[in-house]
């Protein structure tokens, strides 16, 4: 069997991180079994669907490297079209078949009649399912005549009277007891079909073998199982993945922070870090590995490793994962990305060796690409000293003023743009051997003199990255 999975977003807004996670799981599963990943646009909500959102959602998916094999832009004639709004005739044809088989019926009840029906049922202590006259076979002929005369009617599906059982790959066996849902509308009186119906027609015709989606759709599945049965279609495997929740254990929403992918993209998160983090929200690696690229998951991704409990979305963990991806990136790739960050003008003017050395030390300490620029500003370009208590303490040692005097005279002799590591080593040797300063007073004294700070990266790397003009300004302030 060739596996075919689909991601079926509704283009009514930006791509939500929950949607991105669903798309990712479908993508990963298709890759792991050599299947096909289909992108279907569920745009039957004509008022809220916008082609602009379709475009933006696809761009976000592409940014994350979640590339579909089939979709509106990559049609397979056997299965397309891929936008539900372009498939209305197909839905209509199957609805007619269901009517012909007596499995669905035209319903002329008005909203007021339906409301009255509900109120009456509730008052009589019955369930409030549809019990209008149109479900009964003796009215079918009348209904056909009225529709043929041009009258509008909804098409309602006759819910069978029996239990339905779903063997979900994540949730296990789920029983939907008889009577849980009543006869439901599959095509509205304005001719627009509803999600639960279109979804099944499409999954059937697109030969979808596995439906991987959020647990919030579990309650829809009973209606979908009924329609599969009515259409005589094979039911795909279902995997309903756990919900995403915030720290307060409530369903993830905007009040928990940024929930759409484009916002992370704007903040220059690394797409592989996003994929890595989202994959782990509800799925675990067989060797408990927590940092990986999605290409590494081909061999290990399976539907057996989904968690059944809700997954907590933790921005701090995402930041950490982003930092881990920065660390494991090659210096060349990192340089290319940092050079596009706002504020990278100074960075971009430096030599390849300077850039390499800078990213090599700084990548160890950051969560974001922008942190590299911030650290360069702070460690390399800061020329006005901040008199912290720590700095005041170092300046109060009796050896420090001597070190400042010595370095001041040495630095003033330098005419190159940067100090070399050899020059720095020479100064250290001199302070140690000729001035007799050792240990902490030596290292902290020299660091404070050259950087104005009491801690930071290895001086042998940091000082050759710092322009001499900046160092001269710092030392001059200390000498006063
Ligand atoms: N259009 C639905 C959604 O965005 C898809 C649900 C499904 O995957 O069946 O939630």
Tab-separated table of C-alpha atoms and ligand atoms in Angstrom:
chain	number	residue	atom	x	y	z
A	1	UNK	CA	0.000	0.000	0.000
A	2	UNK	CA	1.320	3.428	-0.871
A	3	UNK	CA	0.867	5.758	2.031
A	4	UNK	CA	-0.884	9.019	1.237
A	5	UNK	CA	-1.313	11.639	3.941
A	6	UNK	CA	-2.635	15.156	3.790
A	7	UNK	CA	-2.491	18.491	5.545
A	8	UNK	CA	-5.760	20.312	5.042
A	9	UNK	CA	-5.605	23.879	6.319
A	10	UNK	CA	-8.459	26.336	6.136
A	11	UNK	CA	-7.097	29.599	4.718
A	12	UNK	CA	-8.859	31.775	7.266
A	13	UNK	CA	-5.753	33.132	9.008
A	14	UNK	CA	-2.050	32.681	9.451
A	15	UNK	CA	-0.508	29.251	9.922
A	16	UNK	CA	-0.892	28.376	13.599
A	17	UNK	CA	1.918	26.520	15.332
A	18	UNK	CA	-0.535	23.693	16.066
A	19	UNK	CA	-1.239	23.488	12.324
A	20	UNK	CA	2.465	23.566	11.549
A	21	UNK	CA	2.971	20.666	13.954
A	22	UNK	CA	0.189	18.665	12.260
A	23	UNK	CA	1.691	19.411	8.844
A	24	UNK	CA	5.106	18.382	10.117
A	25	UNK	CA	3.879	15.044	11.474
A	26	UNK	CA	2.194	14.272	8.155
A	27	UNK	CA	5.324	15.276	6.276
A	28	UNK	CA	7.593	13.228	8.536
A	29	UNK	CA	5.365	10.203	8.316
A	30	UNK	CA	5.222	10.368	4.523
A	31	UNK	CA	9.025	10.660	4.381
A	32	UNK	CA	9.521	7.781	6.784
A	33	UNK	CA	7.504	5.371	4.620
A	34	UNK	CA	8.197	6.812	1.176
A	35	UNK	CA	4.614	8.042	0.884
A	36	UNK	CA	2.994	11.110	-0.639
A	37	UNK	CA	2.196	14.281	1.273
A	38	UNK	CA	-0.824	16.104	-0.097
A	39	UNK	CA	-1.756	19.710	0.603
A	40	UNK	CA	-5.494	20.334	0.395
A	41	UNK	CA	-7.047	23.731	0.890
A	42	UNK	CA	-10.306	23.580	2.842
A	43	UNK	CA	-11.855	26.834	1.734
A	44	UNK	CA	-15.563	26.098	1.803
A	45	UNK	CA	-16.082	28.839	4.389
A	46	UNK	CA	-16.336	31.324	1.556
A	47	UNK	CA	-16.594	34.391	3.725
A	48	UNK	CA	-13.604	33.751	5.942
A	49	UNK	CA	-11.335	32.056	3.390
A	50	UNK	CA	-8.857	34.333	1.636
A	51	UNK	CA	-6.419	33.354	-1.094
A	52	UNK	CA	-3.896	35.640	0.607
A	53	UNK	CA	-3.933	33.380	3.677
A	54	UNK	CA	-3.505	30.310	1.487
A	55	UNK	CA	-0.387	31.913	0.020
A	56	UNK	CA	0.985	32.978	3.409
A	57	UNK	CA	0.359	29.576	4.983
A	58	UNK	CA	2.164	27.824	2.120
A	59	UNK	CA	5.072	30.263	2.457
A	60	UNK	CA	5.337	29.470	6.161
A	61	UNK	CA	5.280	25.732	5.450
A	62	UNK	CA	7.998	26.185	2.863
A	63	UNK	CA	10.056	28.265	5.278
A	64	UNK	CA	9.944	25.298	7.651
A	65	UNK	CA	10.911	22.941	4.833
A	66	UNK	CA	7.549	21.145	4.965
A	67	UNK	CA	7.226	20.638	1.253
A	68	UNK	CA	4.166	18.933	-0.205
A	69	UNK	CA	4.292	16.437	-3.055
A	70	UNK	CA	0.814	17.260	-4.359
A	71	UNK	CA	-1.314	20.339	-3.973
A	72	UNK	CA	-2.898	23.231	-5.883
A	73	UNK	CA	0.480	24.145	-7.382
A	74	UNK	CA	1.554	20.524	-7.956
A	75	UNK	CA	-1.581	18.800	-9.180
A	76	UNK	CA	-1.887	15.125	-9.990
A	77	UNK	CA	-4.751	14.870	-12.502
A	78	UNK	CA	-5.935	11.689	-10.849
A	79	UNK	CA	-6.656	13.468	-7.553
A	80	UNK	CA	-7.104	17.211	-8.134
A	81	UNK	CA	-8.321	19.854	-7.872
A	82	UNK	CA	-6.947	20.497	-4.399
A	83	UNK	CA	-9.060	23.454	-3.321
A	84	UNK	CA	-12.440	22.453	-1.961
A	85	UNK	CA	-14.021	25.507	-3.558
A	86	UNK	CA	-13.096	23.949	-6.917
A	87	UNK	CA	-14.656	20.588	-6.046
A	88	UNK	CA	-18.253	21.638	-5.465
A	89	UNK	CA	-19.582	19.527	-8.335
A	90	UNK	CA	-17.933	16.463	-6.870
A	91	UNK	CA	-19.585	17.016	-3.481
A	92	UNK	CA	-22.899	17.578	-5.182
A	93	UNK	CA	-22.622	14.358	-7.165
A	94	UNK	CA	-21.945	12.257	-4.061
A	95	UNK	CA	-24.717	14.007	-2.141
A	96	UNK	CA	-27.118	13.056	-4.926
A	97	UNK	CA	-25.969	9.471	-4.692
A	98	UNK	CA	-26.586	9.432	-0.957
A	99	UNK	CA	-30.078	10.820	-1.529
A	100	UNK	CA	-30.756	8.227	-4.231
A	101	UNK	CA	-29.743	5.462	-1.813
A	102	UNK	CA	-31.991	6.882	0.892
A	103	UNK	CA	-29.006	7.695	3.102
A	104	UNK	CA	-29.564	11.454	2.960
A	105	UNK	CA	-32.599	13.629	2.336
A	106	UNK	CA	-33.636	17.130	1.353
A	107	UNK	CA	-34.706	19.141	4.337
A	108	UNK	CA	-36.911	22.206	3.900
A	109	UNK	CA	-37.182	23.101	7.582
A	110	UNK	CA	-36.520	26.738	8.326
A	111	UNK	CA	-34.256	27.847	11.169
A	112	UNK	CA	-37.366	28.722	13.192
A	113	UNK	CA	-38.834	25.255	12.675
A	114	UNK	CA	-35.567	23.634	13.676
A	115	UNK	CA	-35.396	25.794	16.795
A	116	UNK	CA	-38.979	24.922	17.734
A	117	UNK	CA	-38.213	21.221	17.174
A	118	UNK	CA	-35.289	21.459	19.588
A	119	UNK	CA	-37.247	23.325	22.243
A	120	UNK	CA	-40.083	20.822	22.089
A	121	UNK	CA	-37.708	17.877	22.405
A	122	UNK	CA	-35.953	19.471	25.365
A	123	UNK	CA	-39.289	20.231	27.073
A	124	UNK	CA	-40.336	16.602	26.596
A	125	UNK	CA	-37.019	15.357	27.928
A	126	UNK	CA	-35.959	13.815	24.602
A	127	UNK	CA	-32.618	14.367	22.874
A	128	UNK	CA	-32.798	17.336	20.563
A	129	UNK	CA	-31.828	15.568	17.356
A	130	UNK	CA	-33.593	16.349	14.106
A	131	UNK	CA	-36.993	14.699	13.887
A	132	UNK	CA	-38.567	16.674	11.061
A	133	UNK	CA	-40.885	15.063	8.572
A	134	UNK	CA	-38.427	15.164	5.664
A	135	UNK	CA	-36.419	12.231	6.930
A	136	UNK	CA	-39.313	9.906	6.278
A	137	UNK	CA	-39.463	8.115	2.949
A	138	UNK	CA	-43.059	9.092	2.262
A	139	UNK	CA	-41.970	12.724	1.778
A	140	UNK	CA	-39.076	12.017	-0.579
A	141	UNK	CA	-41.141	12.389	-3.754
A	142	UNK	CA	-42.554	15.733	-2.607
A	143	UNK	CA	-39.055	16.927	-1.785
A	144	UNK	CA	-37.744	15.956	-5.213
A	145	UNK	CA	-40.589	17.841	-6.906
A	146	UNK	CA	-39.962	21.004	-4.866
A	147	UNK	CA	-36.234	20.910	-5.575
A	148	UNK	CA	-36.881	20.275	-9.264
A	149	UNK	CA	-39.084	23.381	-9.225
A	150	UNK	CA	-36.080	25.384	-8.015
A	151	UNK	CA	-36.721	25.512	-4.291
A	152	UNK	CA	-33.683	25.485	-2.028
A	153	UNK	CA	-33.188	22.834	0.633
A	154	UNK	CA	-30.393	21.623	2.847
A	155	UNK	CA	-29.212	18.053	2.398
A	156	UNK	CA	-29.189	16.166	5.651
A	157	UNK	CA	-27.442	12.880	6.316
A	158	UNK	CA	-29.341	10.113	8.113
A	159	UNK	CA	-27.245	9.135	11.100
A	160	UNK	CA	-27.411	5.332	11.435
A	161	UNK	CA	-28.624	3.886	14.721
A	162	UNK	CA	-25.612	2.015	16.022
A	163	UNK	CA	-22.367	2.479	17.915
A	164	UNK	CA	-19.284	3.514	15.974
A	165	UNK	CA	-15.821	2.424	17.062
A	166	UNK	CA	-12.601	4.094	16.048
A	167	UNK	CA	-9.234	2.410	16.526
A	168	UNK	CA	-7.096	5.469	16.743
A	169	UNK	CA	-3.318	5.142	16.470
A	170	UNK	CA	-2.861	7.540	19.387
A	171	UNK	CA	-6.053	7.408	21.407
A	172	UNK	CA	-6.656	3.667	21.105
A	173	UNK	CA	-10.222	2.423	20.893
A	174	UNK	CA	-12.831	5.198	20.992
A	175	UNK	CA	-16.538	4.305	21.124
A	176	UNK	CA	-19.160	6.720	19.852
A	177	UNK	CA	-22.435	5.424	21.274
A	178	UNK	CA	-25.609	5.210	19.237
A	179	UNK	CA	-27.532	8.471	19.396
A	180	UNK	CA	-24.509	10.630	20.023
A	181	UNK	CA	-25.247	12.602	16.894
A	182	UNK	CA	-28.485	13.115	15.038
A	183	UNK	CA	-29.136	13.553	11.327
A	184	UNK	CA	-26.736	16.294	10.281
A	185	UNK	CA	-26.530	18.719	7.398
A	186	UNK	CA	-23.947	17.848	4.745
A	187	UNK	CA	-24.903	20.527	2.217
A	188	UNK	CA	-26.392	23.812	3.380
A	189	UNK	CA	-29.443	25.254	1.650
A	190	UNK	CA	-27.167	27.780	-0.086
A	191	UNK	CA	-25.440	24.839	-1.773
A	192	UNK	CA	-22.241	25.012	0.297
A	193	UNK	CA	-21.163	21.621	1.673
A	194	UNK	CA	-19.876	21.272	5.240
A	195	UNK	CA	-16.437	20.270	6.469
A	196	UNK	CA	-17.278	16.797	7.837
A	197	UNK	CA	-18.722	15.786	4.518
A	198	UNK	CA	-16.183	17.346	2.096
A	199	UNK	CA	-13.341	16.010	4.173
A	200	UNK	CA	-14.519	12.415	3.734
A	201	UNK	CA	-15.300	12.753	0.030
A	202	UNK	CA	-11.838	14.197	-0.507
A	203	UNK	CA	-9.980	11.735	1.683
A	204	UNK	CA	-11.768	8.939	-0.182
A	205	UNK	CA	-11.099	10.281	-3.689
A	206	UNK	CA	-7.555	11.391	-2.885
A	207	UNK	CA	-6.953	7.871	-1.531
A	208	UNK	CA	-5.694	9.161	1.795
A	209	UNK	CA	-4.474	6.214	3.857
A	210	UNK	CA	-3.634	7.971	7.125
A	211	UNK	CA	-5.260	11.001	8.725
A	212	UNK	CA	-2.950	12.611	11.254
A	213	UNK	CA	-4.538	15.656	12.868
A	214	UNK	CA	-5.263	17.369	16.171
A	215	UNK	CA	-7.302	15.763	18.901
A	216	UNK	CA	-9.824	18.590	18.591
A	217	UNK	CA	-11.146	16.731	15.530
A	218	UNK	CA	-11.888	13.549	17.476
A	219	UNK	CA	-15.489	14.615	18.000
A	220	UNK	CA	-15.919	15.162	14.240
A	221	UNK	CA	-14.694	11.702	13.465
A	222	UNK	CA	-17.962	9.953	14.296
A	223	UNK	CA	-19.755	11.911	11.572
A	224	UNK	CA	-16.932	11.142	9.212
A	225	UNK	CA	-17.054	7.408	10.013
A	226	UNK	CA	-20.758	7.449	9.185
A	227	UNK	CA	-20.098	9.045	5.820
A	228	UNK	CA	-17.307	6.618	4.954
A	229	UNK	CA	-19.721	3.807	5.615
A	230	UNK	CA	-22.479	5.400	3.549
A	231	UNK	CA	-20.107	5.971	0.623
A	232	UNK	CA	-18.803	2.425	0.882
A	233	UNK	CA	-15.293	3.818	1.259
A	234	UNK	CA	-12.371	2.303	3.131
A	235	UNK	CA	-11.775	4.118	6.399
A	236	UNK	CA	-8.213	5.457	6.650
A	237	UNK	CA	-6.064	4.982	9.725
A	238	UNK	CA	-6.541	7.863	12.146
A	239	UNK	CA	-3.969	9.348	14.505
A	240	UNK	CA	-5.356	12.175	16.635
A	241	UNK	CA	-2.406	13.916	18.228
A	242	UNK	CA	-2.607	15.541	21.629
A	243	UNK	CA	-3.544	19.147	22.176
A	244	UNK	CA	-1.048	21.943	22.659
A	245	UNK	CA	-1.516	23.723	25.975
A	246	UNK	CA	0.026	26.732	27.681
A	247	UNK	CA	1.699	26.813	31.105
A	248	UNK	CA	-1.764	27.253	32.674
A	249	UNK	CA	-2.805	23.941	31.042
A	250	UNK	CA	-5.393	25.713	28.908
A	251	UNK	CA	-5.599	25.180	25.163
A	252	UNK	CA	-2.850	27.186	23.470
A	253	UNK	CA	-4.102	30.572	22.349
A	254	UNK	CA	-2.848	34.041	21.618
A	255	UNK	CA	-2.769	34.973	25.267
A	256	UNK	CA	0.095	32.492	25.715
A	257	UNK	CA	2.239	34.502	23.270
A	258	UNK	CA	2.958	34.198	19.581
A	259	UNK	CA	0.952	31.329	18.124
A	260	UNK	CA	1.434	31.862	14.423
A	261	UNK	CA	4.492	30.700	12.549
A	262	UNK	CA	5.033	33.993	10.720
A	263	UNK	CA	5.848	35.745	14.007
A	264	UNK	CA	8.696	33.307	14.693
A	265	UNK	CA	9.865	33.725	11.147
A	266	UNK	CA	9.945	37.498	11.614
A	267	UNK	CA	11.982	37.022	14.803
A	268	UNK	CA	14.518	35.026	12.765
A	269	UNK	CA	14.096	31.761	14.606
A	270	UNK	CA	15.830	29.000	12.694
A	271	UNK	CA	13.270	26.928	10.758
A	272	UNK	CA	15.020	23.676	11.671
A	273	UNK	CA	14.826	24.649	15.344
A	274	UNK	CA	11.084	25.290	14.989
A	275	UNK	CA	10.628	21.891	13.324
A	276	UNK	CA	12.739	20.221	15.991
A	277	UNK	CA	10.800	21.781	18.841
A	278	UNK	CA	7.353	21.231	17.319
A	279	UNK	CA	8.181	17.588	16.556
A	280	UNK	CA	8.902	17.013	20.225
A	281	UNK	CA	5.563	18.468	21.306
A	282	UNK	CA	3.719	15.170	21.456
A	283	UNK	CA	6.247	12.807	19.893
A	284	UNK	CA	9.497	11.405	21.246
A	285	UNK	CA	12.659	10.185	19.567
A	286	UNK	CA	13.374	6.474	20.152
A	287	UNK	CA	16.794	7.281	21.609
A	288	UNK	CA	15.453	10.329	23.512
A	289	UNK	CA	17.539	12.576	21.244
A	290	UNK	CA	16.263	16.117	21.574
A	291	UNK	CA	18.282	18.046	18.994
A	292	UNK	CA	17.967	16.960	15.388
A	293	UNK	CA	17.196	18.060	11.846
A	294	UNK	CA	14.029	16.685	10.339
A	295	UNK	CA	16.030	14.909	7.626
A	296	UNK	CA	17.465	12.695	10.384
A	297	UNK	CA	13.996	11.479	11.356
A	298	UNK	CA	13.311	9.577	8.143
A	299	UNK	CA	14.583	6.340	9.653
A	300	UNK	CA	12.979	6.698	13.071
A	301	UNK	CA	9.658	8.532	12.757
A	302	UNK	CA	6.658	6.334	13.498
A	303	UNK	CA	3.060	6.731	14.593
A	304	UNK	CA	3.777	4.560	17.619
A	305	UNK	CA	5.666	7.227	19.533
A	306	UNK	CA	2.975	9.863	19.976
A	307	UNK	CA	2.152	10.858	23.520
A	308	UNK	CA	-1.438	10.695	24.686
A	309	UNK	CA	-1.175	13.565	27.137
A	310	UNK	CA	-1.361	17.229	26.135
A	311	UNK	CA	1.910	18.866	25.157
A	312	UNK	CA	2.955	22.043	26.921
A	313	UNK	CA	4.190	24.800	24.656
A	314	UNK	CA	7.198	26.300	26.377
A	315	UNK	CA	8.816	29.299	24.732
A	316	UNK	CA	11.937	28.977	26.910
A	317	UNK	CA	12.497	25.449	25.632
A	318	UNK	CA	12.028	26.642	22.066
A	319	UNK	CA	14.639	29.362	22.642
A	320	UNK	CA	17.022	26.784	24.030
A	321	UNK	CA	16.466	24.519	21.013
A	322	UNK	CA	17.123	27.508	18.757
A	323	UNK	CA	20.425	28.098	20.565
A	324	UNK	CA	21.389	24.447	20.159
A	325	UNK	CA	20.782	24.697	16.419
A	326	UNK	CA	22.929	27.820	16.231
A	327	UNK	CA	25.736	25.937	17.980
A	328	UNK	CA	25.623	23.004	15.631
A	329	UNK	CA	25.599	25.148	12.509
A	330	UNK	CA	28.753	25.485	10.421
A	331	UNK	CA	30.531	28.829	10.835
A	332	UNK	CA	30.041	29.602	7.138
A	333	UNK	CA	26.272	29.069	7.336
A	334	UNK	CA	26.108	31.104	10.509
A	335	UNK	CA	28.115	33.972	9.000
A	336	UNK	CA	25.714	34.052	6.055
A	337	UNK	CA	22.729	34.360	8.407
A	338	UNK	CA	24.309	36.870	10.813
A	339	UNK	CA	25.250	39.081	7.873
A	340	UNK	CA	21.535	39.538	7.142
A	341	UNK	CA	20.617	40.514	10.706
A	342	UNK	CA	19.733	44.147	11.418
A	343	UNK	CA	22.753	45.980	12.857
A	344	UNK	CA	25.277	43.745	11.096
A	345	UNK	CA	27.089	46.603	9.292
A	346	UNK	CA	30.240	46.364	11.406
A	347	UNK	CA	30.249	42.561	11.202
A	348	UNK	CA	29.924	42.652	7.421
A	349	UNK	CA	32.971	44.914	7.015
A	350	UNK	CA	35.304	42.465	8.769
A	351	UNK	CA	37.653	39.924	7.197
A	352	UNK	CA	36.557	36.286	6.741
A	353	UNK	CA	39.017	35.258	9.488
A	354	UNK	CA	37.549	37.820	11.910
A	355	UNK	CA	33.985	36.682	11.193
A	356	UNK	CA	34.927	33.056	11.605
A	357	UNK	CA	36.609	33.669	14.922
A	358	UNK	CA	33.723	35.849	16.156
A	359	UNK	CA	30.959	33.368	15.369
A	360	UNK	CA	33.053	30.500	16.694
A	361	UNK	CA	33.195	31.981	20.212
A	362	UNK	CA	29.867	33.741	20.282
A	363	UNK	CA	27.714	30.863	19.009
A	364	UNK	CA	28.452	28.995	22.205
A	365	UNK	CA	26.569	31.550	24.262
A	366	UNK	CA	23.475	32.625	22.313
A	367	UNK	CA	19.853	31.643	21.738
A	368	UNK	CA	19.254	33.872	18.735
A	369	UNK	CA	21.119	35.105	15.692
A	370	UNK	CA	20.418	38.649	16.870
A	371	UNK	CA	22.241	37.859	20.144
A	372	UNK	CA	25.459	37.558	18.142
A	373	UNK	CA	25.075	41.146	16.969
A	374	UNK	CA	24.171	42.262	20.497
A	375	UNK	CA	27.236	40.513	21.899
A	376	UNK	CA	29.507	42.108	19.321
A	377	UNK	CA	28.088	45.497	20.301
A	378	UNK	CA	28.633	44.743	23.969
A	379	UNK	CA	31.978	42.920	23.905
A	380	UNK	CA	33.730	44.397	20.907
A	381	UNK	CA	32.298	47.821	20.162
A	382	UNK	CA	31.484	49.253	23.572
A	383	UNK	CA	33.858	52.154	24.146
A	384	UNK	CA	32.341	53.891	27.166
A	385	UNK	CA	33.001	52.069	30.379
A	386	UNK	CA	30.336	51.165	32.834
A	387	UNK	CA	31.678	51.524	36.372
A	388	UNK	CA	30.227	48.387	37.890
A	389	UNK	CA	31.023	47.336	41.444
A	390	UNK	CA	33.094	44.484	40.078
A	391	UNK	CA	35.139	46.835	37.910
A	392	UNK	CA	35.623	49.263	40.834
A	393	UNK	CA	36.852	46.340	42.919
A	394	UNK	CA	39.484	45.309	40.356
A	395	UNK	CA	40.603	48.931	39.978
A	396	UNK	CA	41.111	49.154	43.726
A	397	UNK	CA	43.788	46.417	43.752
A	398	UNK	CA	47.246	47.906	44.052
A	399	UNK	CA	48.551	46.045	40.957
A	400	UNK	CA	45.843	47.270	38.575
A	401	UNK	CA	46.937	50.937	38.102
A	402	UNK	CA	50.402	49.680	37.135
A	403	UNK	CA	48.925	47.328	34.554
A	404	UNK	CA	46.820	50.170	33.173
A	405	UNK	CA	49.874	52.419	32.859
A	406	UNK	CA	51.874	49.733	31.116
A	407	UNK	CA	49.106	48.729	28.692
A	408	UNK	CA	48.275	52.356	28.005
A	409	UNK	CA	51.811	52.981	26.806
A	410	UNK	CA	51.871	49.759	24.760
A	411	UNK	CA	48.519	50.351	23.109
A	412	UNK	CA	49.441	53.879	22.121
A	413	UNK	CA	52.303	52.442	20.060
A	414	UNK	CA	50.009	50.223	17.995
A	415	UNK	CA	49.276	51.559	14.526
A	416	UNK	CA	47.425	48.559	13.083
A	417	UNK	CA	43.653	48.195	13.216
A	418	UNK	CA	43.757	45.144	15.482
A	419	UNK	CA	46.012	43.758	18.182
A	420	UNK	CA	47.390	40.285	17.437
A	421	UNK	CA	47.260	37.380	19.838
A	422	UNK	CA	51.094	37.450	19.904
A	423	UNK	CA	51.075	41.081	21.046
A	424	UNK	CA	48.618	40.309	23.791
A	425	UNK	CA	50.710	37.313	24.903
A	426	UNK	CA	53.774	39.584	25.021
A	427	UNK	CA	51.977	42.035	27.338
A	428	UNK	CA	50.820	39.241	29.604
A	429	UNK	CA	54.350	37.880	29.823
A	430	UNK	CA	55.710	41.315	30.629
A	431	UNK	CA	53.190	41.956	33.401
A	432	UNK	CA	53.919	38.534	34.834
A	433	UNK	CA	57.695	38.409	34.530
A	434	UNK	CA	58.808	42.040	34.709
A	435	UNK	CA	56.089	43.442	36.957
A	436	UNK	CA	55.689	40.295	39.072
A	437	UNK	CA	51.884	40.189	38.894
A	438	UNK	CA	50.459	36.680	38.762
A	439	UNK	CA	47.200	34.750	38.969
A	440	UNK	CA	43.917	36.596	39.448
A	441	UNK	CA	45.441	40.116	39.692
A	442	UNK	CA	47.183	39.471	36.358
A	443	UNK	CA	44.241	38.013	34.417
A	444	UNK	CA	41.529	40.182	35.894
A	445	UNK	CA	43.731	43.273	35.761
A	446	UNK	CA	44.500	42.827	32.065
A	447	UNK	CA	40.887	41.923	31.254
A	448	UNK	CA	39.539	44.975	33.083
A	449	UNK	CA	42.082	47.239	31.392
A	450	UNK	CA	41.356	46.031	27.867
A	451	UNK	CA	37.631	45.387	28.085
A	452	UNK	CA	36.353	47.441	31.011
A	453	UNK	CA	34.490	44.272	32.058
A	454	UNK	CA	35.195	41.704	34.730
A	455	UNK	CA	34.273	38.614	32.738
A	456	UNK	CA	33.688	37.447	29.186
A	457	UNK	CA	35.078	35.172	26.489
A	458	UNK	CA	38.733	34.129	26.288
A	459	UNK	CA	40.829	37.295	25.935
A	460	UNK	CA	43.105	35.660	23.371
A	461	UNK	CA	40.137	35.442	21.040
A	462	UNK	CA	38.223	38.519	22.121
A	463	UNK	CA	41.041	41.091	22.036
A	464	UNK	CA	42.154	40.359	18.448
A	465	UNK	CA	38.499	40.928	17.467
A	466	UNK	CA	38.299	44.335	19.138
A	467	UNK	CA	39.358	47.411	17.125
A	468	UNK	CA	42.414	49.119	18.624
A	469	UNK	CA	40.596	52.454	18.467
A	470	UNK	CA	38.006	51.092	20.917
A	471	UNK	CA	40.623	49.632	23.236
A	472	UNK	CA	42.480	52.958	23.285
A	473	UNK	CA	39.317	54.766	24.383
A	474	UNK	CA	38.668	52.242	27.149
A	475	UNK	CA	42.210	52.393	28.505
A	476	UNK	CA	42.221	56.196	28.359
A	477	UNK	CA	39.102	56.281	30.558
A	478	UNK	CA	40.736	54.010	33.121
A	479	UNK	CA	43.967	55.950	33.181
A	480	UNK	CA	42.208	59.145	34.306
B	1	LIG	N1	-9.588	22.165	7.664
B	1	LIG	C1	-9.526	21.453	8.894
B	1	LIG	C2	-8.742	22.288	9.900
B	1	LIG	O1	-8.078	23.221	9.502
B	1	LIG	C3	-8.828	20.119	8.652
B	1	LIG	C4	-9.218	19.067	9.588
B	1	LIG	C5	-8.720	17.710	9.139
B	1	LIG	O2	-7.487	17.543	9.066
B	1	LIG	O3	-9.531	16.862	8.863
B	1	LIG	O4	-8.831	22.059	11.073
